[in-house]
Short mmCIF file of C-alpha atoms and ligand atoms in Angstrom, two decimals:
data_model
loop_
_atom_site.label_atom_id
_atom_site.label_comp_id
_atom_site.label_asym_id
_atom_site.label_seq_id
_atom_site.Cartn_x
_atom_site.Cartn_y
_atom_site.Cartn_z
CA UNK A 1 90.47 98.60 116.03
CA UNK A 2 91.98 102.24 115.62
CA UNK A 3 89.46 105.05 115.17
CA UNK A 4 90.76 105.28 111.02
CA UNK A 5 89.86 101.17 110.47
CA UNK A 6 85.91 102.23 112.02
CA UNK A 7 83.58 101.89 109.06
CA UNK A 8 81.81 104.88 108.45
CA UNK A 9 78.25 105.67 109.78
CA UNK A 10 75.63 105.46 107.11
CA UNK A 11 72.89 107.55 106.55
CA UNK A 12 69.56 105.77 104.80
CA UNK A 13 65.95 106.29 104.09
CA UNK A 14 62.69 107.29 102.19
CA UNK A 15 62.89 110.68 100.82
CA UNK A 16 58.77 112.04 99.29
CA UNK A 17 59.12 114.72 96.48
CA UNK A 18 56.27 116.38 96.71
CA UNK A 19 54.74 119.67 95.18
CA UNK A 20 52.60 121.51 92.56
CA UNK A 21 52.56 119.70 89.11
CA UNK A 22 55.73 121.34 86.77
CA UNK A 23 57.91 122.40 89.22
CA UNK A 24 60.87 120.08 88.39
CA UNK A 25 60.37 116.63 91.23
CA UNK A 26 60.80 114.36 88.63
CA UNK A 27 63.59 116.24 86.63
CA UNK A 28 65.21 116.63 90.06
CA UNK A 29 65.52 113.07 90.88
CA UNK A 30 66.65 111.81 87.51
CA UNK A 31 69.44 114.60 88.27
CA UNK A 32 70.61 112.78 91.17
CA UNK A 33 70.38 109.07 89.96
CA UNK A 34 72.04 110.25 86.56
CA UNK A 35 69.44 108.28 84.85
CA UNK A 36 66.09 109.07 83.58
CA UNK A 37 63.39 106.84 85.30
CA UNK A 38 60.73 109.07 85.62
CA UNK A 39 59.59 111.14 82.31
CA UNK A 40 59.50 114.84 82.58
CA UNK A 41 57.88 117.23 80.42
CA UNK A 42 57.31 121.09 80.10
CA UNK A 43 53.45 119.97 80.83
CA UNK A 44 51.78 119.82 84.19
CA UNK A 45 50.53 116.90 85.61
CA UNK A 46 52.99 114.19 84.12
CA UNK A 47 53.59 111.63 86.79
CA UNK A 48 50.97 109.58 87.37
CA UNK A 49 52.63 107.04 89.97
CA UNK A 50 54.92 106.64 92.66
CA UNK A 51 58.18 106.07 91.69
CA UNK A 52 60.75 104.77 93.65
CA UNK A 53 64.37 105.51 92.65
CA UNK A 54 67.83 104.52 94.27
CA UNK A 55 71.11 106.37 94.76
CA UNK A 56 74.07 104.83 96.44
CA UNK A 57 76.48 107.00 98.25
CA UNK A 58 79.43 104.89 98.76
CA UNK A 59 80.51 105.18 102.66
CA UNK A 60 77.73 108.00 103.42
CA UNK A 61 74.26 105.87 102.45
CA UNK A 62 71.43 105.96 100.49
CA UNK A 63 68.29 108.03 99.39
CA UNK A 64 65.46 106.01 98.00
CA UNK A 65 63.52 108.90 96.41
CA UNK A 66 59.54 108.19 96.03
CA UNK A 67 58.64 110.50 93.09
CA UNK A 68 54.96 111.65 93.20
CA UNK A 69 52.66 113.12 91.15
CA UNK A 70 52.22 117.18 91.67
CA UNK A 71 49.41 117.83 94.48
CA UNK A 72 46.64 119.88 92.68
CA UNK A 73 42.95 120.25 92.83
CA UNK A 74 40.91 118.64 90.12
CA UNK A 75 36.99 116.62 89.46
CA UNK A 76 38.73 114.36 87.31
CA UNK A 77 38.88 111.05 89.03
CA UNK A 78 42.18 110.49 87.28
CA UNK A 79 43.61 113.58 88.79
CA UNK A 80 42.01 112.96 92.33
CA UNK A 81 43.88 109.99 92.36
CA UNK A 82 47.07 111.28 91.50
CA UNK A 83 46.85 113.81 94.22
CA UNK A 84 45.94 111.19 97.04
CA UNK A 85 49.22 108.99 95.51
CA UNK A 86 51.42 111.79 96.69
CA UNK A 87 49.24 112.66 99.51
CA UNK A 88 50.01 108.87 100.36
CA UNK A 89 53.54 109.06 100.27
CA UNK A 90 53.73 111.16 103.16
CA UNK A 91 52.42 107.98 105.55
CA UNK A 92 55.76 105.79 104.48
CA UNK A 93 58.94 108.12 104.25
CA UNK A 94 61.51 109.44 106.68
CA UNK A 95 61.70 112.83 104.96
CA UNK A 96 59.38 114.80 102.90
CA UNK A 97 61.35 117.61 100.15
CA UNK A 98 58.40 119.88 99.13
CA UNK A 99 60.05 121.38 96.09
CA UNK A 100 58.82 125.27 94.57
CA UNK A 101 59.24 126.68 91.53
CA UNK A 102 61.33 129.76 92.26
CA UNK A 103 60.82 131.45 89.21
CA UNK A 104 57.00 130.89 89.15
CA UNK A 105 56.98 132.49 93.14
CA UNK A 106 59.23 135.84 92.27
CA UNK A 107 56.83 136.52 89.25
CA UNK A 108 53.92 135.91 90.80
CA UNK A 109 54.82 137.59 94.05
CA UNK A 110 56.07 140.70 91.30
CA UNK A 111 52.71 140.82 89.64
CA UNK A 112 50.72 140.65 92.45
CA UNK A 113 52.78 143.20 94.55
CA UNK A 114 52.91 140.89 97.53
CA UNK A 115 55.86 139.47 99.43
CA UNK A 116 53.65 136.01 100.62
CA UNK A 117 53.25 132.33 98.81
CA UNK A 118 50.94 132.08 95.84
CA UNK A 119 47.84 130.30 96.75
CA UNK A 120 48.31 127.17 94.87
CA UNK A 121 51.72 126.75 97.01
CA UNK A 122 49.83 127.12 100.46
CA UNK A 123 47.44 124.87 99.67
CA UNK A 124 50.24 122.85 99.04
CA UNK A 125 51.71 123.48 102.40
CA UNK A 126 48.37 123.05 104.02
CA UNK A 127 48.37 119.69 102.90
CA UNK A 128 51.58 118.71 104.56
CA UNK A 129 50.85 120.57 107.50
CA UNK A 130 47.83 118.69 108.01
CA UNK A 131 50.10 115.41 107.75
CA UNK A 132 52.64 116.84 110.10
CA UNK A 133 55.62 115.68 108.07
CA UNK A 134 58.87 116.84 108.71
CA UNK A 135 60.46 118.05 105.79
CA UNK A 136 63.26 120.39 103.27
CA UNK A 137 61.87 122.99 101.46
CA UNK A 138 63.70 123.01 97.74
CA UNK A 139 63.26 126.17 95.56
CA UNK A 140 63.90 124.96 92.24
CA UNK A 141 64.53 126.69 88.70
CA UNK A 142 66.91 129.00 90.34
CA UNK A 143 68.56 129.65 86.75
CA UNK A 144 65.33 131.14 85.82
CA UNK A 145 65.61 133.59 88.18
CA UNK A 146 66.88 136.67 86.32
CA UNK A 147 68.40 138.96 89.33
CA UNK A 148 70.03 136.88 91.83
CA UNK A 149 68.90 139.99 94.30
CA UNK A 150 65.53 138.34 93.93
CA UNK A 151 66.58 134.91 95.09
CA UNK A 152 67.51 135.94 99.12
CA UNK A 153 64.30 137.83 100.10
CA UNK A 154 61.86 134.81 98.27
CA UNK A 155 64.46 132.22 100.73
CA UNK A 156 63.55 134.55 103.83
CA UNK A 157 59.77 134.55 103.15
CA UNK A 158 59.77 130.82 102.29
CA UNK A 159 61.96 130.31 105.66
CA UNK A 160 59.38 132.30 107.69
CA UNK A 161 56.23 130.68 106.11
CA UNK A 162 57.53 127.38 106.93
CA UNK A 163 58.54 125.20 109.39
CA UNK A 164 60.96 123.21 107.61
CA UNK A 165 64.24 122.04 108.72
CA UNK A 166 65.74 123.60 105.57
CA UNK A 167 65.67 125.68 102.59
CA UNK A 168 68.07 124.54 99.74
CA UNK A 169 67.89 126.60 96.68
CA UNK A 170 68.38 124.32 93.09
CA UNK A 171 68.25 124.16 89.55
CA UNK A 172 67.25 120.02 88.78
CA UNK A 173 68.05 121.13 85.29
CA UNK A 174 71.68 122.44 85.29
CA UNK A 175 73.24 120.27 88.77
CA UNK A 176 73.67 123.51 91.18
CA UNK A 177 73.61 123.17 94.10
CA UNK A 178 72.53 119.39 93.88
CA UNK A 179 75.08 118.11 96.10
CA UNK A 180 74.62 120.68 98.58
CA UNK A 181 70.94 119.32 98.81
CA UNK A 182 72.27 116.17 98.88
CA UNK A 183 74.54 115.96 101.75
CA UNK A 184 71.45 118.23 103.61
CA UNK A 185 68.61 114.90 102.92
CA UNK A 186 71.45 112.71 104.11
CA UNK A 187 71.97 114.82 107.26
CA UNK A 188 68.50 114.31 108.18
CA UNK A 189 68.33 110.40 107.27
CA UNK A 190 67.89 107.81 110.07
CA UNK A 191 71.70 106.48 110.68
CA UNK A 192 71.21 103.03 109.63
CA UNK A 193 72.81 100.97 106.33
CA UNK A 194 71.65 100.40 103.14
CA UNK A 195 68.46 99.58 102.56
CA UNK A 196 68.94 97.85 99.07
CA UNK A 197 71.19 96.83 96.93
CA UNK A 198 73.79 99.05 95.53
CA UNK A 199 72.89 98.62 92.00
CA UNK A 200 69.02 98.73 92.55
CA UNK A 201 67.96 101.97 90.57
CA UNK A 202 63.96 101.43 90.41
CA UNK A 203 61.04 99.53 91.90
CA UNK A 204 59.59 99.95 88.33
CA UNK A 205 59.87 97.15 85.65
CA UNK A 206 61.48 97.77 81.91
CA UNK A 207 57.86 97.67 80.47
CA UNK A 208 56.70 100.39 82.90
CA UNK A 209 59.59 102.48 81.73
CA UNK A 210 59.00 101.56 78.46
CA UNK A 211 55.46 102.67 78.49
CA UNK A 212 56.76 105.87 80.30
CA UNK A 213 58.93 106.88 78.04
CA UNK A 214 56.24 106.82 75.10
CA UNK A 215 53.72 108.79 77.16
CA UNK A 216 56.69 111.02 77.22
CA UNK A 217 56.95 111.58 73.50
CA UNK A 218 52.95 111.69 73.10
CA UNK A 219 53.11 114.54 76.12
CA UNK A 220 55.58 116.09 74.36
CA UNK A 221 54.08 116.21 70.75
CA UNK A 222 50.55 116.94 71.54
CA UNK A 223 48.78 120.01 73.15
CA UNK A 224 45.63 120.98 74.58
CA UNK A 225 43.38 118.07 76.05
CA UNK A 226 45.53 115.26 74.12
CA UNK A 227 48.01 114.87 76.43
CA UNK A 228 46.10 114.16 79.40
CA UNK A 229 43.67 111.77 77.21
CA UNK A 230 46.84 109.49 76.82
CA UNK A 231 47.77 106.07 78.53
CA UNK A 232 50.23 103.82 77.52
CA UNK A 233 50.17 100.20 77.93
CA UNK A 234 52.89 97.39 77.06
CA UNK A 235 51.15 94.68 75.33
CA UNK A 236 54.52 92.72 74.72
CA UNK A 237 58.03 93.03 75.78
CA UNK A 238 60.96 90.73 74.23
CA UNK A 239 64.63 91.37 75.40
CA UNK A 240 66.13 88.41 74.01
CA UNK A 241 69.71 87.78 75.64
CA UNK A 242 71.13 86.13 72.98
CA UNK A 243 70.45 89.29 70.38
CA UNK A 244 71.12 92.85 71.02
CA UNK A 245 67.60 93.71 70.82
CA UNK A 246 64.54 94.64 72.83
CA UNK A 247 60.75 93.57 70.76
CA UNK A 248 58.13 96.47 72.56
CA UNK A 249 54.80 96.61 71.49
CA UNK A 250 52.40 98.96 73.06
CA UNK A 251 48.98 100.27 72.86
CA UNK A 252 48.12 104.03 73.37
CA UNK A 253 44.69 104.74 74.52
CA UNK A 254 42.69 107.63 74.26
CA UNK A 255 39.17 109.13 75.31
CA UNK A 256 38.35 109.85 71.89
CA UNK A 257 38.15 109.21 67.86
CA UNK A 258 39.26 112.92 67.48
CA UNK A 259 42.31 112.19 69.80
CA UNK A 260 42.92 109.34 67.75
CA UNK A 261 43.26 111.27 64.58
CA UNK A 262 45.44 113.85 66.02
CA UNK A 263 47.81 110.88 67.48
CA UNK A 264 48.38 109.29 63.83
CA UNK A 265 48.48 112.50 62.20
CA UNK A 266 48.68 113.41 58.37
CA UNK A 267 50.04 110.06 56.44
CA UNK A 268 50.54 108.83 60.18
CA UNK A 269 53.40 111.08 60.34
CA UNK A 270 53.04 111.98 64.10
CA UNK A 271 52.69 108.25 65.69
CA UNK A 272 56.31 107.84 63.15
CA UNK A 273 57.55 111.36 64.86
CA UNK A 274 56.65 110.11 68.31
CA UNK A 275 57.67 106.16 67.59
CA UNK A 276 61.57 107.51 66.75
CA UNK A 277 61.73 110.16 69.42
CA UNK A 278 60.61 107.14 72.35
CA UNK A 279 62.68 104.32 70.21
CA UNK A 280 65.79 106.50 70.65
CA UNK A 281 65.41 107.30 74.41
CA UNK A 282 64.64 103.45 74.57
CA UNK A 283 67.61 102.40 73.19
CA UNK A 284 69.68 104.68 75.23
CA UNK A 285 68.18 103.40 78.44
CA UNK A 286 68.57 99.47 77.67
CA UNK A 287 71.84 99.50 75.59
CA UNK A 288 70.32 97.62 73.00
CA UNK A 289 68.61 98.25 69.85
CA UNK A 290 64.87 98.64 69.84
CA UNK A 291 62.04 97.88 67.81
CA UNK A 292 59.23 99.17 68.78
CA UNK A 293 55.51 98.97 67.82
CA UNK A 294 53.02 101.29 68.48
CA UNK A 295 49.18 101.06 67.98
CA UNK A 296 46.28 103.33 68.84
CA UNK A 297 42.95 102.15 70.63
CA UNK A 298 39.88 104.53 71.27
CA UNK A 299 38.72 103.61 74.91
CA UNK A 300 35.94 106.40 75.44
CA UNK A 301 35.89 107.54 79.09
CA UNK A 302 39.19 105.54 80.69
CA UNK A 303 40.29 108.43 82.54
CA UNK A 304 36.84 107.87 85.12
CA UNK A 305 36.69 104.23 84.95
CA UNK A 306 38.15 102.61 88.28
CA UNK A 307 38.61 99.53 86.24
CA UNK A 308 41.12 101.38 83.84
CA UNK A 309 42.66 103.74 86.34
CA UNK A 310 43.82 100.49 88.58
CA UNK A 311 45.00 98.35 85.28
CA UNK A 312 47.26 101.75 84.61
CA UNK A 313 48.29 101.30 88.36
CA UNK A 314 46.91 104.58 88.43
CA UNK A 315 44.10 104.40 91.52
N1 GTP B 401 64.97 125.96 83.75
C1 GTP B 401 64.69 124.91 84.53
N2 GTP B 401 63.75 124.05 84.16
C2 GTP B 401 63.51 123.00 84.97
C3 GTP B 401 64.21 122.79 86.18
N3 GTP B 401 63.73 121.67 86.76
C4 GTP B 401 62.78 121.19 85.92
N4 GTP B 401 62.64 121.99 84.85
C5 GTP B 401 61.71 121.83 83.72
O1 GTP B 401 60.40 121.93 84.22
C6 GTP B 401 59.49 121.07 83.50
C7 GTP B 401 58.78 120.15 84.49
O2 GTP B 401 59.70 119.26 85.05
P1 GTP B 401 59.23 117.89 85.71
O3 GTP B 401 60.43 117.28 86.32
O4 GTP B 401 58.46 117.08 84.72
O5 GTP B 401 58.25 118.44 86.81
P2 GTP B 401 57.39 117.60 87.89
O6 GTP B 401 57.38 118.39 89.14
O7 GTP B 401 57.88 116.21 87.98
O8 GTP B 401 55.96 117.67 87.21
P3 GTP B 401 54.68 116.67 87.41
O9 GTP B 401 55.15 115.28 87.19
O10 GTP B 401 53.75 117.13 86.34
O11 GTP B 401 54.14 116.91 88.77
C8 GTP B 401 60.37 120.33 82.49
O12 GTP B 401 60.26 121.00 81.27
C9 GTP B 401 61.77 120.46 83.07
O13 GTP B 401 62.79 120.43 82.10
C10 GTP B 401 65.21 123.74 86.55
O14 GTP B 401 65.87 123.67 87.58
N5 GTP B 401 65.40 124.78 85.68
MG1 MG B 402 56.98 114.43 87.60
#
């Protein structure tokens, strides 16, 4: 066989994103496998499960990315759960991308007059030191950053502060510099071939993407406590082959009557506002119509109740 006949080598493996709650893993993955599996929102603390999601590089390889919820200290059972799912993740990937919020870093290090990490991201750093996981440090939101002259000194004190093999700066929101970060994960892949199917996007089923994509809307249309009183559950799930149309129903659960009220809203107008919003990401993501039925259920205390938190695949 002549050296131009030799198939290529391929690159393939587990790649963690881990980091702080907000600071764009989820956004930054859906980026790369050009669809959205996980939900994003401007609100911290939005994934609540490991996520596994597939992208194909034809004749280079594959990154499975294992989305994680953001590492941050909490009492809340829910929330000490979350944390130890991305703490988790570490144990059972090739590659760990701790990903920063850029923007966050340069103000803080502006207000507080000091050239080091913000607390919150050492004890983030802490927690994978303690693992002693190899890893590429992203600093996202770079389009956020006003003066580019900012950008090279906050690389140089990230460099020095860490021991990672990298630092790639991003923005998960407008593509740059994606496939530079891209061909850098691959570089640091096992050389082996792929490790599923080329059309395998997600470990997660339609109805946990369905539910997703409602907690989504309720994220996005509520404030305060309300959003992290929320879980969604699929009660049924039709996609019927023979008509261009998915049957959802689902039940949204919150902690309390109050949280109720603010869900349905004046003349139920909200649950409608939210319903549309998640029926037309829905559509978009099966290719199908949608009709989708939502329904509100007070279940007091669900966020500390082990029972709850594993039905939710959340403990
Ligand atoms: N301007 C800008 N916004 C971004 C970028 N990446 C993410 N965002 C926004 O930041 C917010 C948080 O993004 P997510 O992807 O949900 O963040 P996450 O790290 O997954 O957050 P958790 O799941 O809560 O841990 C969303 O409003 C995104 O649109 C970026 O590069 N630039
Ligand atoms: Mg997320």
């Amino acid at each position: 066989m002549s050296e131009s006949t030799q198939p290529p080598q391929l690159s393939s493996g587990f790649v963690a994103l881990v980091g702080q709650p907000n600071v764009g893993k989820s956004t930054l993955m859906n980026g790369i496998l050009e669809v959205k599996v996980a939900i994003t929102t401007p609100k911290p603390q939005t994934t609540r499960n490991r996520i596994l999601g597939v992208q194909t590089f034809p004749e280079k390889g594959q990154i499975c990315f294992v989305d994680t919820p953001g590492i941050h200290r909490s009492k809340r059972r829910l929330n000490r759960a979350m944390t130890d799912k991305a703490l988790r993740s570490l144990e059972e990937v090739d590659l760990v991308c701790h990903i920063v919020d850029a923007a966050k870093i340069v103000d803080w290090q502006k207000r507080s007059g000091r050239a080091e990490l913000p607390p919150e991201e050492k004890f983030v750093m802490d927690r994978l030191d303690d693992r002693g996981v190899e890893g590429v440090l992203v600093v996202n939101k770079i389009d956020l950053v006003k003066s580019k002259l900012d950008l090279l000194p906050l690389i140089e004190t990230l460099t020095e502060a860490s021991d990672y093999h990298d630092v790639v700066p991003v923005s998960a929101l407008t593509g740059e510099n994606q496939d530079t970060l891209v061909g850098v994960l691959l570089d640091h892949l096992p050389e082996q071939g792929m490790l599923f199917p080329e059309e395998m996007l997600t470990d997660r089923a339609e109805r946990f993407i369905a539910a997703e994509y409602v907690r989504e809307k309720v994220m996005a249309q509520t404030r305060d406590e309300v959003p992290y009183g929320v879980a969604v559950e699929v009660e049924t799930f039709r996609d019927d082959d023979r008509r261009d149309l998915v049957e959802i129903s689902v039940v949204i659960h919150v902690e309390r009557e109050g949280q109720k009220g603010i869900l349905i809203g004046k003349g139920g107008r909200r649950i409608k506002a939210i319903g549309k919003a998640a029926r037309g990401d829905l559509e978009n993501f099966f290719g199908k119509q949608v009709y989708l039925e939502t329904r509100v259920r007070v279940e007091p205390g669900w966020s500390e109740d082990p029972r709850f938190l594993r039905r939710f695949d959340y403990e």
